[in-house]
PDB file of C-alpha atoms in Angstrom:
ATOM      1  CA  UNK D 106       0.000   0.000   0.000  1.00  0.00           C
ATOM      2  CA  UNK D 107       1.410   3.129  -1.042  1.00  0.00           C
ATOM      3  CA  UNK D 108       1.209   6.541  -0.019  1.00  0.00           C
ATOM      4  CA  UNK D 109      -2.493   7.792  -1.052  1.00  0.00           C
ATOM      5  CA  UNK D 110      -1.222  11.747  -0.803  1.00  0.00           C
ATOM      6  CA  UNK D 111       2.008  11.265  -3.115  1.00  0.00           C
ATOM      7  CA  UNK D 112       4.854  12.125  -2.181  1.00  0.00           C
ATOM      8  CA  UNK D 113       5.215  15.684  -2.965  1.00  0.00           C
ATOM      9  CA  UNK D 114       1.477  16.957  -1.704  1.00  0.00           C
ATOM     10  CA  UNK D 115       1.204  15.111   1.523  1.00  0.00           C
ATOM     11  CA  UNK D 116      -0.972  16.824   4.475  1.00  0.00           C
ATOM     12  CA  UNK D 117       1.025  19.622   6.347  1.00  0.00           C
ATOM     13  CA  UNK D 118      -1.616  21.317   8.563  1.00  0.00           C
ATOM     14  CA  UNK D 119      -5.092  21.493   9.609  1.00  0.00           C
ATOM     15  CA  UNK D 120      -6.539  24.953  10.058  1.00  0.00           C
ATOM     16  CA  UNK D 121     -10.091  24.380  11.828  1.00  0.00           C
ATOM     17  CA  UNK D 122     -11.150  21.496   9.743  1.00  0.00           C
ATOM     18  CA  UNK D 123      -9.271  22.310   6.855  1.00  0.00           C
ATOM     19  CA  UNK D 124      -6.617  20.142   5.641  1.00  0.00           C
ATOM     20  CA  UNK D 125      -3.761  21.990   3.928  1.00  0.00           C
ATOM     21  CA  UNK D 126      -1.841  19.840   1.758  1.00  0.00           C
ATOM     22  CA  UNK D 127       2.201  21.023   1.024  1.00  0.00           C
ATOM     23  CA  UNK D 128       1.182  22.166  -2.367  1.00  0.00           C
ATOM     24  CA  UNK D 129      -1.244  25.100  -0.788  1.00  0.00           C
ATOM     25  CA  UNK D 130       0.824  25.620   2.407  1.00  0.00           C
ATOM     26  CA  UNK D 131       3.099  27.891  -0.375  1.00  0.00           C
ATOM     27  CA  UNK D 132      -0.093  30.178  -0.624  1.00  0.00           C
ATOM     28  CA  UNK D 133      -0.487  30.984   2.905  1.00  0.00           C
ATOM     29  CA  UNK D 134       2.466  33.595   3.906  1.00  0.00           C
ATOM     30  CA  UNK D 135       0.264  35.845   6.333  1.00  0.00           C
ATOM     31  CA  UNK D 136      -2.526  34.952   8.881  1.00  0.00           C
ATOM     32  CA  UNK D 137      -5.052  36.638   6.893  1.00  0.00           C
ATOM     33  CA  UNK D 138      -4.234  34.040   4.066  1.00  0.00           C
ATOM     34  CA  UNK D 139      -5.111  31.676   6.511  1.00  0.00           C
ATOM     35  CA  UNK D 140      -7.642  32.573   7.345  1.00  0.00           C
ATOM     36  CA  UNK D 141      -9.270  33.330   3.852  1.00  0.00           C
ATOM     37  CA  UNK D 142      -7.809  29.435   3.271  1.00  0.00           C
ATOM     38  CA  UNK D 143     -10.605  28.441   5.513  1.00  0.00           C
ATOM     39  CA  UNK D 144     -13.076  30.539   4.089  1.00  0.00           C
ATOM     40  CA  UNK D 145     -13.446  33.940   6.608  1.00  0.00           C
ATOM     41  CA  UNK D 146     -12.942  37.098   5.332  1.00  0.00           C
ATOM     42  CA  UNK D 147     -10.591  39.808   7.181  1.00  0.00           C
ATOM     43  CA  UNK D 148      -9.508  43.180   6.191  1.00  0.00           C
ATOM     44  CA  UNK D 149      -6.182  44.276   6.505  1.00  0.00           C
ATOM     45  CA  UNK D 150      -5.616  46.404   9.891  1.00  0.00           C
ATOM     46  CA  UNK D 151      -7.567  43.201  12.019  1.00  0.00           C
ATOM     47  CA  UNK D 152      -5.840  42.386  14.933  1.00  0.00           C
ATOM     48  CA  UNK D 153      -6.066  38.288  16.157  1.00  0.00           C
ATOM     49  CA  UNK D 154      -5.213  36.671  19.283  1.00  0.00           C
ATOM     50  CA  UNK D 155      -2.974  33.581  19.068  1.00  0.00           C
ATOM     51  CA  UNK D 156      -2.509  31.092  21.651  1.00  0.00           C
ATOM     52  CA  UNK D 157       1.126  28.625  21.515  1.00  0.00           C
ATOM     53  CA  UNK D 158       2.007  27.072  24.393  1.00  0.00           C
ATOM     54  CA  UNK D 159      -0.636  28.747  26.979  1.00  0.00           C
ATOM     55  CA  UNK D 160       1.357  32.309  25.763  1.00  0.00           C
ATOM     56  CA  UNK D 161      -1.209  34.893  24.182  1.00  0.00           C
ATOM     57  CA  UNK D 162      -0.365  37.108  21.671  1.00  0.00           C
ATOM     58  CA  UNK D 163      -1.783  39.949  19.965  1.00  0.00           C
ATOM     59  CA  UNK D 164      -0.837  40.429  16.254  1.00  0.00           C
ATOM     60  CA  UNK D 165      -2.152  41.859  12.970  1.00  0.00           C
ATOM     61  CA  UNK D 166      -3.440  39.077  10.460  1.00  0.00           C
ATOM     62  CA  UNK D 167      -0.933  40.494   8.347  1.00  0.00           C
ATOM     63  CA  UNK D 168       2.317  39.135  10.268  1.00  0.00           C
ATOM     64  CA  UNK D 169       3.925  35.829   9.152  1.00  0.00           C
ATOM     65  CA  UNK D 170       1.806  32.865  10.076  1.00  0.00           C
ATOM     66  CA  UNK D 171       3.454  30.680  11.925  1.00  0.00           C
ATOM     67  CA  UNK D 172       1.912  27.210  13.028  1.00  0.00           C
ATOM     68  CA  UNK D 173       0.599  27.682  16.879  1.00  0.00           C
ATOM     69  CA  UNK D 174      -2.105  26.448  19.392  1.00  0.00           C
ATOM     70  CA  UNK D 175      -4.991  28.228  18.376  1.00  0.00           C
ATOM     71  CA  UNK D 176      -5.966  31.676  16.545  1.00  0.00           C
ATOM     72  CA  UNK D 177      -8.926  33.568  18.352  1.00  0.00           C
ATOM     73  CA  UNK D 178     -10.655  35.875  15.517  1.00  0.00           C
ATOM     74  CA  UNK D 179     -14.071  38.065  15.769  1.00  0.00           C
ATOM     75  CA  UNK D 180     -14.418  35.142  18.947  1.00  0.00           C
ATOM     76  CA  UNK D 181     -14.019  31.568  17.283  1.00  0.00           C
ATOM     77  CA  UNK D 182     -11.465  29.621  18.160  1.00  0.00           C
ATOM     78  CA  UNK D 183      -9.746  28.046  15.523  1.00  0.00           C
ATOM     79  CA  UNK D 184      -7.439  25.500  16.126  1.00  0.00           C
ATOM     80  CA  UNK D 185      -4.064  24.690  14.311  1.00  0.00           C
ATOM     81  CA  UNK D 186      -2.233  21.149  14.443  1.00  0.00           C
ATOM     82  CA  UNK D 187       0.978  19.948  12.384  1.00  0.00           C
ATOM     83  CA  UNK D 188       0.188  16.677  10.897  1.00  0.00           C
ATOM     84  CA  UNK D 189       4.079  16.363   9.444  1.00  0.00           C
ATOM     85  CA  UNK D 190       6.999  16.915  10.472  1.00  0.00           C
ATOM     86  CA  UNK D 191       8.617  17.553  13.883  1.00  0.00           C
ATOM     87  CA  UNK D 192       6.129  18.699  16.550  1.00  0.00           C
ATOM     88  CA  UNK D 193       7.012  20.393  19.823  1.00  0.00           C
TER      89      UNK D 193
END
């Protein structure tokens, strides 16, 4: 049984209940393009809440998104888990 994914578009991230696959993980540079990824529109000078490793941080959805805990935005939570790779 092979790998169903290949081997160059495997699953790198879920964003809610979104699967991003390696392919689309190039797309997503800012936490607004995240967060349009999974289908919720932002504008530019929003400011989101992210939670990694019980730390909160405030930063504007249009810093580099990095992989945390959670993103808090207009009050959803959002979850964020690594599904490859080395986790922490």
């Amino acid at each position: 049984m092979g790998n169903c994914f290949g081997f160059e578009d495997k699953p790198m991230v879920t964003i809610g209940t979104k699967t991003v696959r390696k392919s689309q993980m190039k797309g997503i540079k800012t936490y607004q393009d995240a967060l349009r990824f999974i289908g919720r529109e932002c504008p530019d000078t929003a400011v989101i809440t992210t939670i990694h490793n019980h730390e909160v941080a405030f930063v504007p959805v249009t810093a580099t998104f990095q992989i945390v805990d959670e993103i808090v935005f207009k009050q959803s939570h959002i979850p964020i888990r690594r599904l490859y790779g080395r986790r922490s």
